[in-house]
Structure formats: structure tokens, C-alpha cells
Amino acid sequence: MAELKRSKITAVGHFLPEKRLTNHDLEQMVDTDDEWIKTRTGIEERRILEDEDKASAYMAAEAAKEVLDQRGISAEEIDVIIVATVTPDYLFPATACLVQNYIGAANAFGYDLSAACSGFLFALTTGSSLIEAGTAEKVLVIGSDKMSSIVDYTDRSTCILFGDGAGAVLLEPSDDGTGIIDSIQHSEGDTNCALYQPAGGSLNPASEDTVAQRQHFIKQDGRTVFKKATEGMADVSLEIMEKNNLSADDVAWLVPHQANKRIIDATANRMGLSSEKVMINIDKYGNTTAATIPLCLYDWKDELDHGDNLVLAAFGGGYTWGAIYLKWGL
Ligand code: ACO
């Protein structure tokens, strides 16, 4: 049997809107305060895409263009575009097709992947499988979410959490032993709807009633999700370390989904990692859903060394959660 190829990340790009929504701004909008938000979540500000004619596809395309520039290749060379998002521009066509058009990736095919905050992690595993199987050589994996489009800015329990942004990576075959080595993915149907957007799908299509009841916004039972997320992210991070015989000393960096600093700290503690090995930028961007992990990789890319062991971990709506073990190949 032919040996499976391994894939590695060969470029990282990002897009963040200019507009900053600070905790002090939110104090003027809902009954909250800066200290509560910082203590409970670690967030100080988040970015908001204000242009009404721009959304997730635009941010994804800008991040993708940076990837192409960095790698010095043209868009025509891309084989596949996978966009992880819960805020697609339209229910259909796929955001990936809009991105293809924006960047001119005429030879690619693409599709969206919906796994909420685990979206980028699941998309990276999917893209990697396409390379391992020999189906593709250059795969753009993008996480992009305009969370401000589904956040209710009258609900203090959710509006403080989310921000807008996009991050993208290029996956290519690896021939130097670095790249994506292992991944674990889980899901568990959240039948109690602890985290969801009630309307806008086929069960509750948009109507005057759904709009009046503010059902096109995120609804979350924060405490329930917090408990599940803390358990899920820590468990799966340990699971991937044990499966690959990694000790805390072997792990150079934890790249966690940025939902709440307390969830990240609990995961790092369970893994036995000191805080210097944990990427945290939730203070600047909040929870950008599918974009948090690639935005971390972007912010830290100059500090990563070839061969560094990275553990990527996420938990999100669905529920969905998982981890990836990769050796940094840039
Ligand atoms: N400002 C001030 N007080 C607030 C605010 C606010 N913004 N929001 C809630 N409170 C109040 C509550 O009303 C409550 O008051 P009460 O005790 O009088 O009822 C009190 O603060 C405590 O509320 P909790 O919900 O218990 O606060 P908690 O410490 O759990 O923090 C939070 C809330 C930050 C939402 C936390 O539960 C959390 O981070 N949950 C997980 C979020 C997450 O990981 N989501 C998954 C990813 S998202 C995705 O997949 C799209």
C-alpha cells in the first residue's frame, strides 16, 4: 500500500477589522462593567466589521490573499478552499465559492464547514486528509466569522464575548517530517440547545415573529457551556498528548480556541504547561469563533521554530470539540 503523505502549514494570513469595541464601549450599551468582563472572560476589546456591504467572505478573502502573497503563489494554483464559519454570507452559495471569486482561484473547488468554534480545527483535519489521500496539493483552510451579525447587543451575557475576524493557512504536502501528525474530533448533539441560533434555518425560517422575538441571534446557557467546554478541551488535549506519548516538556505551544481565558487556563493546567507556552490573544479580539486558532498562529508565527510541537485544541457549539498535534514546518 502506498504510504500516506503528510501535510504541513506553509503560510498563515489574517484579517481584522479596524473598529475596536472596548469593554468601556459595552458599558454604555448594556448593564456590565470592564472589571466583570476582564475577570470572567479575559476580554478587553474585540474587532467589529462595520461596512454593511462586507461580511465573512470578504474577511476570508483578505486573509487568503495574505497567504498567497506570503507563499508567493497565484490563486490559480489553489486546488481546494475550505471555509469554516457559522456566519456565512448566505445560507447558500457557500462562502468558499464567494472567496474563490474574490481571489480568482479559478481552478479550485470549495465548500463550507459548520462546526462552530471547532470549525477551523475540523477544516484543518479535512484539508489535511485531502493532501494525505493525494486528492490535492494546495489547500486553503480558512476560519472566518462576522459574529457581530448574530450577536444581540441587548443581551449582556453574550454580547461581551464575540468579535469579528478571519485567519487562513495554506496546507501543502510535507517531505521533512514536519506537519499534521494526529487529530482527534468529537461531537455530541446538544439537544437542550445550550448554544444555538434558533431562527434562520429550515425549522424556523425568517418571519415577522422570529425577528420580533430576536431569534436570529445567539442564545447561550453560559454556565452549562462553560462546564462542557472546560471538560472537553482539557480532556481532548490530554488524550492527544497520551496517544502520541508527549510529555508537557515535549509540547512547545498550546494553541487554544479563545472562548474564555478561564477555559484556556484550565486546559493548560491539566496538560502541565506553564503560561509562557500558551497562545492567548482573547484580550484583543474576544471569541472570533472559527478564526481564533489561525489568528493565534498568525500572531505567534515569528516566535515558532521549525519542528516545534504544537497542540491545537477547541470546543464549540454542537457540541463539537477536538485537538490536533502538529510539528511546525515553516
Ligand atoms: N456583566 C455583568 N454581569 C453579568 C454579565 C455581564 N456581561 N453577564 C452575566 N452577568 C451576571 C449574570 O446575570 C449572573 O448574575 P446572577 O448571579 O445575579 O444571576 C452572574 O453575572 C453570573 O453569571 P454566570 O453566567 O454564572 O457567569 P459565568 O462566570 O459563568 O460567566 C460566561 C459567564 C462568561 C458567559 C461563561 O459562562 C462562559 O464563558 N461560558 C462559555 C462560553 C463558551 O465557551 N462558548 C463556547 C464557544 S461559542 C461558539 O461555539 C459559537
mmCIF file of C-alpha atoms and ligand atoms in Angstrom:
data_model
loop_
_atom_site.group_PDB
_atom_site.id
_atom_site.type_symbol
_atom_site.label_atom_id
_atom_site.label_comp_id
_atom_site.label_asym_id
_atom_site.label_seq_id
_atom_site.Cartn_x
_atom_site.Cartn_y
_atom_site.Cartn_z
ATOM 1 C CA MET A 1 0.000 0.000 0.000
ATOM 2 C CA ALA A 2 1.325 3.457 -0.903
ATOM 3 C CA GLU A 3 2.409 5.476 2.130
ATOM 4 C CA LEU A 4 0.095 8.361 3.072
ATOM 5 C CA LYS A 5 1.553 11.811 2.509
ATOM 6 C CA ARG A 6 1.721 14.193 5.437
ATOM 7 C CA SER A 7 0.559 17.821 5.103
ATOM 8 C CA LYS A 8 2.024 20.944 6.655
ATOM 9 C CA ILE A 9 1.137 24.622 7.025
ATOM 10 C CA THR A 10 3.291 26.657 4.627
ATOM 11 C CA ALA A 11 1.792 30.160 5.088
ATOM 12 C CA VAL A 12 -0.515 31.989 7.521
ATOM 13 C CA GLY A 13 -2.674 35.067 6.828
ATOM 14 C CA HIS A 14 -5.251 37.081 8.705
ATOM 15 C CA PHE A 15 -7.810 39.860 8.547
ATOM 16 C CA LEU A 16 -9.047 42.012 11.419
ATOM 17 C CA PRO A 17 -11.433 44.942 11.007
ATOM 18 C CA GLU A 18 -10.182 48.355 12.185
ATOM 19 C CA LYS A 19 -13.060 49.170 14.542
ATOM 20 C CA ARG A 20 -12.409 48.273 18.189
ATOM 21 C CA LEU A 21 -15.351 47.670 20.543
ATOM 22 C CA THR A 22 -13.940 48.021 24.056
ATOM 23 C CA ASN A 23 -15.400 46.882 27.369
ATOM 24 C CA HIS A 24 -15.959 50.574 28.153
ATOM 25 C CA ASP A 25 -17.995 50.923 24.937
ATOM 26 C CA LEU A 26 -20.127 47.957 26.065
ATOM 27 C CA GLU A 27 -20.674 49.646 29.464
ATOM 28 C CA GLN A 28 -22.617 52.289 27.518
ATOM 29 C CA MET A 29 -24.760 49.646 25.743
ATOM 30 C CA VAL A 30 -25.695 47.069 28.445
ATOM 31 C CA ASP A 31 -25.538 46.703 32.233
ATOM 32 C CA THR A 32 -21.954 45.456 32.562
ATOM 33 C CA ASP A 33 -18.512 46.673 33.561
ATOM 34 C CA ASP A 34 -14.942 46.345 32.383
ATOM 35 C CA GLU A 35 -13.774 44.590 35.543
ATOM 36 C CA TRP A 36 -16.523 41.903 35.337
ATOM 37 C CA ILE A 37 -15.732 41.160 31.697
ATOM 38 C CA LYS A 38 -11.952 41.023 32.234
ATOM 39 C CA THR A 39 -12.217 38.818 35.336
ATOM 40 C CA ARG A 40 -14.820 36.405 33.940
ATOM 41 C CA THR A 41 -13.503 36.132 30.363
ATOM 42 C CA GLY A 42 -10.097 37.807 29.897
ATOM 43 C CA ILE A 43 -11.509 40.020 27.113
ATOM 44 C CA GLU A 44 -10.646 43.734 26.891
ATOM 45 C CA GLU A 45 -11.769 44.579 23.358
ATOM 46 C CA ARG A 46 -12.951 42.950 20.131
ATOM 47 C CA ARG A 47 -12.982 43.989 16.459
ATOM 48 C CA ILE A 48 -16.185 44.772 14.539
ATOM 49 C CA LEU A 49 -16.632 44.804 10.761
ATOM 50 C CA GLU A 50 -18.695 47.942 10.287
ATOM 51 C CA ASP A 51 -19.036 48.033 6.470
ATOM 52 C CA GLU A 52 -22.567 46.872 5.719
ATOM 53 C CA ASP A 53 -21.612 45.503 2.306
ATOM 54 C CA LYS A 54 -18.834 43.271 3.680
ATOM 55 C CA ALA A 55 -19.065 40.025 5.645
ATOM 56 C CA SER A 56 -17.326 36.700 6.309
ATOM 57 C CA ALA A 57 -16.370 36.036 2.653
ATOM 58 C CA TYR A 58 -14.628 39.415 2.379
ATOM 59 C CA MET A 59 -12.598 38.835 5.558
ATOM 60 C CA ALA A 60 -11.774 35.265 4.459
ATOM 61 C CA ALA A 61 -10.604 36.513 1.044
ATOM 62 C CA GLU A 62 -8.366 39.178 2.601
ATOM 63 C CA ALA A 63 -6.770 36.541 4.857
ATOM 64 C CA ALA A 64 -6.365 34.219 1.839
ATOM 65 C CA LYS A 65 -4.689 36.966 -0.219
ATOM 66 C CA GLU A 66 -2.119 37.442 2.545
ATOM 67 C CA VAL A 67 -1.426 33.687 2.466
ATOM 68 C CA LEU A 68 -0.865 33.771 -1.317
ATOM 69 C CA ASP A 69 1.457 36.798 -1.023
ATOM 70 C CA GLN A 70 3.440 35.191 1.770
ATOM 71 C CA ARG A 71 3.881 31.932 -0.167
ATOM 72 C CA GLY A 72 4.495 33.764 -3.466
ATOM 73 C CA ILE A 73 1.960 31.767 -5.487
ATOM 74 C CA SER A 74 -1.004 32.751 -7.633
ATOM 75 C CA ALA A 75 -4.635 31.996 -6.784
ATOM 76 C CA GLU A 76 -4.880 29.712 -9.855
ATOM 77 C CA GLU A 77 -2.559 27.261 -8.102
ATOM 78 C CA ILE A 78 -5.058 26.590 -5.290
ATOM 79 C CA ASP A 79 -6.832 23.203 -5.535
ATOM 80 C CA VAL A 80 -9.329 23.428 -2.656
ATOM 81 C CA ILE A 81 -10.820 26.159 -0.437
ATOM 82 C CA ILE A 82 -12.456 25.124 2.847
ATOM 83 C CA VAL A 83 -14.121 27.870 4.869
ATOM 84 C CA ALA A 84 -15.122 27.171 8.461
ATOM 85 C CA THR A 85 -17.864 29.582 9.525
ATOM 86 C CA VAL A 86 -21.175 29.871 11.369
ATOM 87 C CA THR A 87 -21.817 33.258 9.784
ATOM 88 C CA PRO A 88 -21.769 32.517 6.040
ATOM 89 C CA ASP A 89 -22.664 35.476 3.793
ATOM 90 C CA TYR A 90 -25.667 33.435 2.582
ATOM 91 C CA LEU A 91 -27.140 30.073 3.571
ATOM 92 C CA PHE A 92 -26.081 29.209 0.020
ATOM 93 C CA PRO A 93 -23.997 29.518 -2.087
ATOM 94 C CA ALA A 94 -21.073 28.506 0.097
ATOM 95 C CA THR A 95 -18.772 31.240 1.398
ATOM 96 C CA ALA A 96 -15.883 29.247 -0.131
ATOM 97 C CA CYS A 97 -17.329 29.895 -3.619
ATOM 98 C CA LEU A 98 -17.511 33.632 -2.888
ATOM 99 C CA VAL A 99 -13.895 33.570 -1.676
ATOM 100 C CA GLN A 100 -12.884 31.710 -4.840
ATOM 101 C CA ASN A 101 -14.418 34.527 -6.850
ATOM 102 C CA TYR A 102 -12.862 37.311 -4.719
ATOM 103 C CA ILE A 103 -9.326 35.938 -5.072
ATOM 104 C CA GLY A 104 -9.602 34.447 -8.584
ATOM 105 C CA ALA A 105 -8.907 30.808 -7.663
ATOM 106 C CA ALA A 106 -10.328 29.607 -10.976
ATOM 107 C CA ASN A 107 -9.020 26.028 -10.668
ATOM 108 C CA ALA A 108 -10.206 25.336 -7.122
ATOM 109 C CA PHE A 109 -13.318 23.714 -5.740
ATOM 110 C CA GLY A 110 -14.576 24.682 -2.306
ATOM 111 C CA TYR A 111 -17.156 24.248 0.404
ATOM 112 C CA ASP A 112 -18.053 25.471 3.899
ATOM 113 C CA LEU A 113 -17.747 23.522 7.104
ATOM 114 C CA SER A 114 -20.029 24.217 10.070
ATOM 115 C CA ALA A 115 -18.622 23.160 13.429
ATOM 116 C CA ALA A 116 -18.831 26.500 15.303
ATOM 117 C CA CYS A 117 -15.756 27.196 17.416
ATOM 118 C CA SER A 118 -14.182 23.859 16.400
ATOM 119 C CA GLY A 119 -14.694 24.726 12.729
ATOM 120 C CA PHE A 120 -11.094 25.614 11.896
ATOM 121 C CA LEU A 121 -9.756 22.537 13.647
ATOM 122 C CA PHE A 122 -12.184 20.226 11.810
ATOM 123 C CA ALA A 123 -11.440 22.018 8.493
ATOM 124 C CA LEU A 124 -7.689 21.602 9.009
ATOM 125 C CA THR A 125 -8.189 17.861 9.524
ATOM 126 C CA THR A 126 -10.372 17.683 6.389
ATOM 127 C CA GLY A 127 -7.850 19.635 4.296
ATOM 128 C CA SER A 128 -5.019 17.513 5.602
ATOM 129 C CA SER A 129 -6.894 14.320 4.644
ATOM 130 C CA LEU A 130 -7.260 15.569 1.054
ATOM 131 C CA ILE A 131 -3.492 16.002 0.840
ATOM 132 C CA GLU A 132 -2.756 12.688 2.571
ATOM 133 C CA ALA A 133 -5.027 10.935 0.067
ATOM 134 C CA GLY A 134 -3.324 12.618 -2.888
ATOM 135 C CA THR A 135 -6.525 14.450 -3.941
ATOM 136 C CA ALA A 136 -4.994 17.925 -3.602
ATOM 137 C CA GLU A 137 -1.608 19.643 -3.301
ATOM 138 C CA LYS A 138 -2.567 23.148 -2.207
ATOM 139 C CA VAL A 139 -5.499 23.586 0.195
ATOM 140 C CA LEU A 140 -6.581 26.919 1.660
ATOM 141 C CA VAL A 141 -8.137 26.390 5.087
ATOM 142 C CA ILE A 142 -9.879 29.492 6.395
ATOM 143 C CA GLY A 143 -11.793 30.352 9.567
ATOM 144 C CA SER A 144 -13.922 33.476 9.188
ATOM 145 C CA ASP A 145 -16.774 34.786 11.301
ATOM 146 C CA LYS A 146 -18.652 38.056 11.410
ATOM 147 C CA MET A 147 -20.078 37.285 14.845
ATOM 148 C CA SER A 148 -21.447 40.834 15.168
ATOM 149 C CA SER A 149 -24.091 39.806 12.595
ATOM 150 C CA ILE A 150 -25.644 37.261 15.022
ATOM 151 C CA VAL A 151 -24.866 38.891 18.374
ATOM 152 C CA ASP A 152 -27.697 40.543 20.309
ATOM 153 C CA TYR A 153 -26.232 43.799 21.628
ATOM 154 C CA THR A 154 -29.022 43.995 24.221
ATOM 155 C CA ASP A 155 -28.010 40.648 25.815
ATOM 156 C CA ARG A 156 -25.140 41.249 28.248
ATOM 157 C CA SER A 157 -24.472 37.546 28.737
ATOM 158 C CA THR A 158 -23.395 37.026 25.092
ATOM 159 C CA CYS A 159 -22.565 40.413 23.522
ATOM 160 C CA ILE A 160 -19.408 40.816 25.594
ATOM 161 C CA LEU A 161 -17.899 37.583 24.255
ATOM 162 C CA PHE A 162 -17.673 37.787 20.478
ATOM 163 C CA GLY A 163 -15.734 39.656 17.787
ATOM 164 C CA ASP A 164 -15.194 39.575 14.018
ATOM 165 C CA GLY A 165 -12.122 38.325 12.157
ATOM 166 C CA ALA A 166 -10.562 35.760 9.842
ATOM 167 C CA GLY A 167 -7.453 33.624 9.681
ATOM 168 C CA ALA A 168 -6.183 31.405 6.880
ATOM 169 C CA VAL A 169 -3.447 28.844 6.279
ATOM 170 C CA LEU A 170 -2.099 27.053 3.230
ATOM 171 C CA LEU A 171 -1.662 23.286 3.535
ATOM 172 C CA GLU A 172 0.812 21.513 1.249
ATOM 173 C CA PRO A 173 2.492 18.089 1.210
ATOM 174 C CA SER A 174 5.404 17.785 3.629
ATOM 175 C CA ASP A 175 8.617 15.902 2.912
ATOM 176 C CA ASP A 176 10.650 16.824 6.003
ATOM 177 C CA GLY A 177 8.792 15.002 8.790
ATOM 178 C CA THR A 178 7.009 18.140 9.983
ATOM 179 C CA GLY A 179 3.263 18.805 9.601
ATOM 180 C CA ILE A 180 -0.018 17.463 10.930
ATOM 181 C CA ILE A 181 0.678 14.233 12.781
ATOM 182 C CA ASP A 182 -2.564 13.390 14.539
ATOM 183 C CA SER A 183 -6.056 14.695 15.160
ATOM 184 C CA ILE A 184 -8.988 13.785 17.389
ATOM 185 C CA GLN A 185 -12.512 15.077 16.789
ATOM 186 C CA HIS A 186 -15.658 14.672 18.869
ATOM 187 C CA SER A 187 -19.249 15.803 18.709
ATOM 188 C CA GLU A 188 -22.284 15.330 20.941
ATOM 189 C CA GLY A 189 -25.727 16.571 19.911
ATOM 190 C CA ASP A 190 -26.709 19.427 22.215
ATOM 191 C CA THR A 191 -30.392 18.509 22.381
ATOM 192 C CA ASN A 192 -31.019 21.053 25.154
ATOM 193 C CA CYS A 193 -29.902 23.883 22.849
ATOM 194 C CA ALA A 194 -27.459 25.374 25.349
ATOM 195 C CA LEU A 195 -25.756 27.227 22.494
ATOM 196 C CA TYR A 196 -27.564 27.968 19.238
ATOM 197 C CA GLN A 197 -29.201 30.432 16.879
ATOM 198 C CA PRO A 198 -32.902 29.488 16.933
ATOM 199 C CA ALA A 199 -34.119 31.009 13.653
ATOM 200 C CA GLY A 200 -32.985 31.450 10.078
ATOM 201 C CA GLY A 201 -32.699 27.746 9.254
ATOM 202 C CA SER A 202 -35.324 25.427 7.761
ATOM 203 C CA LEU A 203 -37.035 24.754 11.112
ATOM 204 C CA ASN A 204 -37.734 28.401 11.908
ATOM 205 C CA PRO A 205 -37.387 30.361 8.663
ATOM 206 C CA ALA A 206 -37.302 34.141 8.981
ATOM 207 C CA SER A 207 -40.718 35.613 9.767
ATOM 208 C CA GLU A 208 -42.002 38.745 11.466
ATOM 209 C CA ASP A 209 -42.423 36.621 14.556
ATOM 210 C CA THR A 210 -38.847 35.264 14.635
ATOM 211 C CA VAL A 211 -37.467 38.767 14.142
ATOM 212 C CA ALA A 212 -39.726 40.235 16.858
ATOM 213 C CA GLN A 213 -38.556 37.516 19.268
ATOM 214 C CA ARG A 214 -34.891 38.196 18.472
ATOM 215 C CA GLN A 215 -34.411 34.587 17.428
ATOM 216 C CA HIS A 216 -31.789 35.350 14.775
ATOM 217 C CA PHE A 217 -29.235 35.970 17.499
ATOM 218 C CA ILE A 218 -27.010 33.613 19.549
ATOM 219 C CA LYS A 219 -28.678 32.147 22.629
ATOM 220 C CA GLN A 220 -26.408 30.605 25.227
ATOM 221 C CA ASP A 221 -26.707 28.997 28.642
ATOM 222 C CA GLY A 222 -23.237 30.226 29.633
ATOM 223 C CA ARG A 223 -22.766 28.107 32.759
ATOM 224 C CA THR A 224 -23.663 24.828 31.027
ATOM 225 C CA VAL A 225 -21.438 25.577 28.034
ATOM 226 C CA PHE A 226 -18.584 26.712 30.290
ATOM 227 C CA LYS A 227 -18.628 23.396 32.179
ATOM 228 C CA LYS A 228 -18.768 21.295 28.985
ATOM 229 C CA ALA A 229 -16.057 23.383 27.311
ATOM 230 C CA THR A 230 -13.668 23.203 30.267
ATOM 231 C CA GLU A 231 -14.013 19.409 30.468
ATOM 232 C CA GLY A 232 -13.985 18.819 26.709
ATOM 233 C CA MET A 233 -10.985 20.942 25.818
ATOM 234 C CA ALA A 234 -8.835 19.703 28.700
ATOM 235 C CA ASP A 235 -9.786 16.023 28.156
ATOM 236 C CA VAL A 236 -9.082 16.044 24.414
ATOM 237 C CA SER A 237 -5.776 17.876 24.853
ATOM 238 C CA LEU A 238 -4.600 15.231 27.327
ATOM 239 C CA GLU A 239 -5.972 12.490 25.049
ATOM 240 C CA ILE A 240 -3.840 13.654 22.109
ATOM 241 C CA MET A 241 -0.736 14.011 24.319
ATOM 242 C CA GLU A 242 -1.147 10.485 25.699
ATOM 243 C CA LYS A 243 -1.892 8.988 22.271
ATOM 244 C CA ASN A 244 1.364 10.461 20.921
ATOM 245 C CA ASN A 245 3.491 9.920 24.061
ATOM 246 C CA LEU A 246 4.009 13.655 24.532
ATOM 247 C CA SER A 247 5.052 14.979 27.932
ATOM 248 C CA ALA A 248 4.483 18.600 28.939
ATOM 249 C CA ASP A 249 8.181 19.239 28.153
ATOM 250 C CA ASP A 250 7.692 17.940 24.603
ATOM 251 C CA VAL A 251 4.919 20.480 23.875
ATOM 252 C CA ALA A 252 6.287 23.851 22.731
ATOM 253 C CA TRP A 253 2.920 25.596 22.408
ATOM 254 C CA LEU A 254 -0.766 25.135 23.191
ATOM 255 C CA VAL A 255 -2.868 26.899 20.537
ATOM 256 C CA PRO A 256 -6.307 27.030 22.166
ATOM 257 C CA HIS A 257 -9.640 28.270 20.890
ATOM 258 C CA GLN A 258 -10.201 31.639 22.558
ATOM 259 C CA ALA A 259 -13.652 31.455 24.219
ATOM 260 C CA ASN A 260 -12.756 32.294 27.800
ATOM 261 C CA LYS A 261 -9.343 32.700 29.466
ATOM 262 C CA ARG A 262 -10.506 30.542 32.376
ATOM 263 C CA ILE A 263 -11.214 27.625 29.995
ATOM 264 C CA ILE A 264 -7.748 28.069 28.427
ATOM 265 C CA ASP A 265 -6.017 28.191 31.831
ATOM 266 C CA ALA A 266 -7.825 25.027 32.973
ATOM 267 C CA THR A 267 -6.698 23.216 29.795
ATOM 268 C CA ALA A 268 -3.069 24.340 30.195
ATOM 269 C CA ASN A 269 -3.103 23.240 33.863
ATOM 270 C CA ARG A 270 -4.381 19.768 33.002
ATOM 271 C CA MET A 271 -1.634 19.479 30.359
ATOM 272 C CA GLY A 272 1.007 20.619 32.888
ATOM 273 C CA LEU A 273 2.016 23.588 30.712
ATOM 274 C CA SER A 274 3.310 26.894 32.064
ATOM 275 C CA SER A 275 1.581 30.052 30.845
ATOM 276 C CA GLU A 276 4.576 31.021 28.617
ATOM 277 C CA LYS A 277 3.688 28.089 26.353
ATOM 278 C CA VAL A 278 0.069 29.152 25.812
ATOM 279 C CA MET A 279 -1.066 31.445 22.995
ATOM 280 C CA ILE A 280 -3.615 33.933 24.328
ATOM 281 C CA ASN A 281 -4.976 36.890 22.364
ATOM 282 C CA ILE A 282 -8.579 36.803 23.646
ATOM 283 C CA ASP A 283 -7.868 40.138 25.378
ATOM 284 C CA LYS A 284 -7.545 41.834 21.951
ATOM 285 C CA TYR A 285 -10.090 40.025 19.762
ATOM 286 C CA GLY A 286 -12.629 38.205 22.002
ATOM 287 C CA ASN A 287 -14.108 34.991 20.605
ATOM 288 C CA THR A 288 -13.961 35.131 16.801
ATOM 289 C CA THR A 289 -15.336 31.536 16.607
ATOM 290 C CA ALA A 290 -13.657 29.771 13.627
ATOM 291 C CA ALA A 291 -10.933 32.426 13.376
ATOM 292 C CA THR A 292 -9.367 32.187 16.848
ATOM 293 C CA ILE A 293 -6.819 29.419 16.170
ATOM 294 C CA PRO A 294 -5.431 30.769 12.858
ATOM 295 C CA LEU A 295 -5.314 34.274 14.400
ATOM 296 C CA CYS A 296 -3.135 32.841 17.187
ATOM 297 C CA LEU A 297 -0.874 31.129 14.630
ATOM 298 C CA TYR A 298 -0.608 34.452 12.783
ATOM 299 C CA ASP A 299 0.231 36.471 15.908
ATOM 300 C CA TRP A 300 2.877 33.963 17.056
ATOM 301 C CA LYS A 301 4.302 32.891 13.679
ATOM 302 C CA ASP A 302 7.605 34.738 14.167
ATOM 303 C CA GLU A 303 8.182 33.014 17.513
ATOM 304 C CA LEU A 304 7.649 29.474 16.229
ATOM 305 C CA ASP A 305 10.664 27.325 15.369
ATOM 306 C CA HIS A 306 10.831 24.609 12.735
ATOM 307 C CA GLY A 307 9.981 21.297 14.424
ATOM 308 C CA ASP A 308 8.143 22.833 17.421
ATOM 309 C CA ASN A 309 5.410 20.532 18.755
ATOM 310 C CA LEU A 310 2.051 22.350 18.775
ATOM 311 C CA VAL A 311 -1.229 21.144 20.277
ATOM 312 C CA LEU A 312 -4.283 22.904 18.809
ATOM 313 C CA ALA A 313 -7.498 22.487 20.846
ATOM 314 C CA ALA A 314 -11.057 23.758 20.538
ATOM 315 C CA PHE A 315 -14.579 23.375 21.899
ATOM 316 C CA GLY A 316 -17.724 24.857 20.391
ATOM 317 C CA GLY A 317 -21.430 24.751 19.691
ATOM 318 C CA GLY A 318 -22.841 21.453 18.501
ATOM 319 C CA TYR A 319 -21.266 20.381 20.755
ATOM 320 C CA THR A 320 -18.027 19.874 18.845
ATOM 321 C CA TRP A 321 -14.504 19.576 20.174
ATOM 322 C CA GLY A 322 -11.110 18.245 19.231
ATOM 323 C CA ALA A 323 -7.337 18.571 19.133
ATOM 324 C CA ILE A 324 -4.555 18.428 16.553
ATOM 325 C CA TYR A 325 -0.903 17.562 17.140
ATOM 326 C CA LEU A 326 1.422 19.080 14.564
ATOM 327 C CA LYS A 327 5.127 19.739 14.113
ATOM 328 C CA TRP A 328 5.605 23.309 12.880
ATOM 329 C CA GLY A 329 7.056 23.119 9.387
ATOM 330 C CA LEU A 330 7.823 26.731 8.440
HETATM 331 N N1 ACO B 1 -21.858 41.833 33.080
HETATM 332 C C1 ACO B 1 -22.181 41.757 34.394
HETATM 333 N N2 ACO B 1 -22.850 40.705 34.911
HETATM 334 C C2 ACO B 1 -23.182 39.708 34.076
HETATM 335 C C3 ACO B 1 -22.886 39.747 32.703
HETATM 336 C C4 ACO B 1 -22.191 40.875 32.215
HETATM 337 N N3 ACO B 1 -21.838 40.992 30.927
HETATM 338 N N4 ACO B 1 -23.335 38.619 32.132
HETATM 339 C C5 ACO B 1 -23.907 37.900 33.095
HETATM 340 N N5 ACO B 1 -23.833 38.553 34.270
HETATM 341 C C6 ACO B 1 -24.322 38.137 35.577
HETATM 342 C C7 ACO B 1 -25.387 37.066 35.491
HETATM 343 O O1 ACO B 1 -26.655 37.636 35.274
HETATM 344 C C8 ACO B 1 -25.265 36.391 36.834
HETATM 345 O O2 ACO B 1 -25.958 37.141 37.776
HETATM 346 P P1 ACO B 1 -26.839 36.405 38.911
HETATM 347 O O3 ACO B 1 -25.844 35.573 39.700
HETATM 348 O O4 ACO B 1 -27.430 37.545 39.677
HETATM 349 O O5 ACO B 1 -27.816 35.565 38.180
HETATM 350 C C9 ACO B 1 -23.782 36.494 37.166
HETATM 351 O O6 ACO B 1 -23.264 37.529 36.309
HETATM 352 C C10 ACO B 1 -23.026 35.208 36.919
HETATM 353 O O7 ACO B 1 -23.414 34.673 35.640
HETATM 354 P P2 ACO B 1 -22.800 33.371 35.050
HETATM 355 O O8 ACO B 1 -23.419 33.089 33.737
HETATM 356 O O9 ACO B 1 -22.808 32.289 36.097
HETATM 357 O O10 ACO B 1 -21.287 33.843 34.852
HETATM 358 P P3 ACO B 1 -20.068 32.985 34.426
HETATM 359 O O11 ACO B 1 -18.988 33.113 35.418
HETATM 360 O O12 ACO B 1 -20.479 31.582 34.002
HETATM 361 O O13 ACO B 1 -19.570 33.747 33.125
HETATM 362 C C11 ACO B 1 -19.686 33.464 30.730
HETATM 363 C C12 ACO B 1 -20.429 33.866 32.002
HETATM 364 C C13 ACO B 1 -18.506 34.393 30.591
HETATM 365 C C14 ACO B 1 -20.622 33.576 29.554
HETATM 366 C C15 ACO B 1 -19.179 31.998 30.896
HETATM 367 O O14 ACO B 1 -20.236 31.196 31.322
HETATM 368 C C16 ACO B 1 -18.622 31.416 29.623
HETATM 369 O O15 ACO B 1 -17.566 31.817 29.161
HETATM 370 N N6 ACO B 1 -19.292 30.391 29.062
HETATM 371 C C17 ACO B 1 -18.768 29.633 27.926
HETATM 372 C C18 ACO B 1 -18.734 30.403 26.645
HETATM 373 C C19 ACO B 1 -18.191 29.483 25.572
HETATM 374 O O16 ACO B 1 -17.163 28.857 25.747
HETATM 375 N N7 ACO B 1 -18.891 29.321 24.492
HETATM 376 C C20 ACO B 1 -18.481 28.269 23.542
HETATM 377 C C21 ACO B 1 -17.960 28.750 22.364
HETATM 378 S S1 ACO B 1 -19.059 29.835 21.488
HETATM 379 C C22 ACO B 1 -19.432 29.054 19.999
HETATM 380 O O17 ACO B 1 -19.282 27.887 19.832
HETATM 381 C C23 ACO B 1 -20.072 29.939 18.914
#
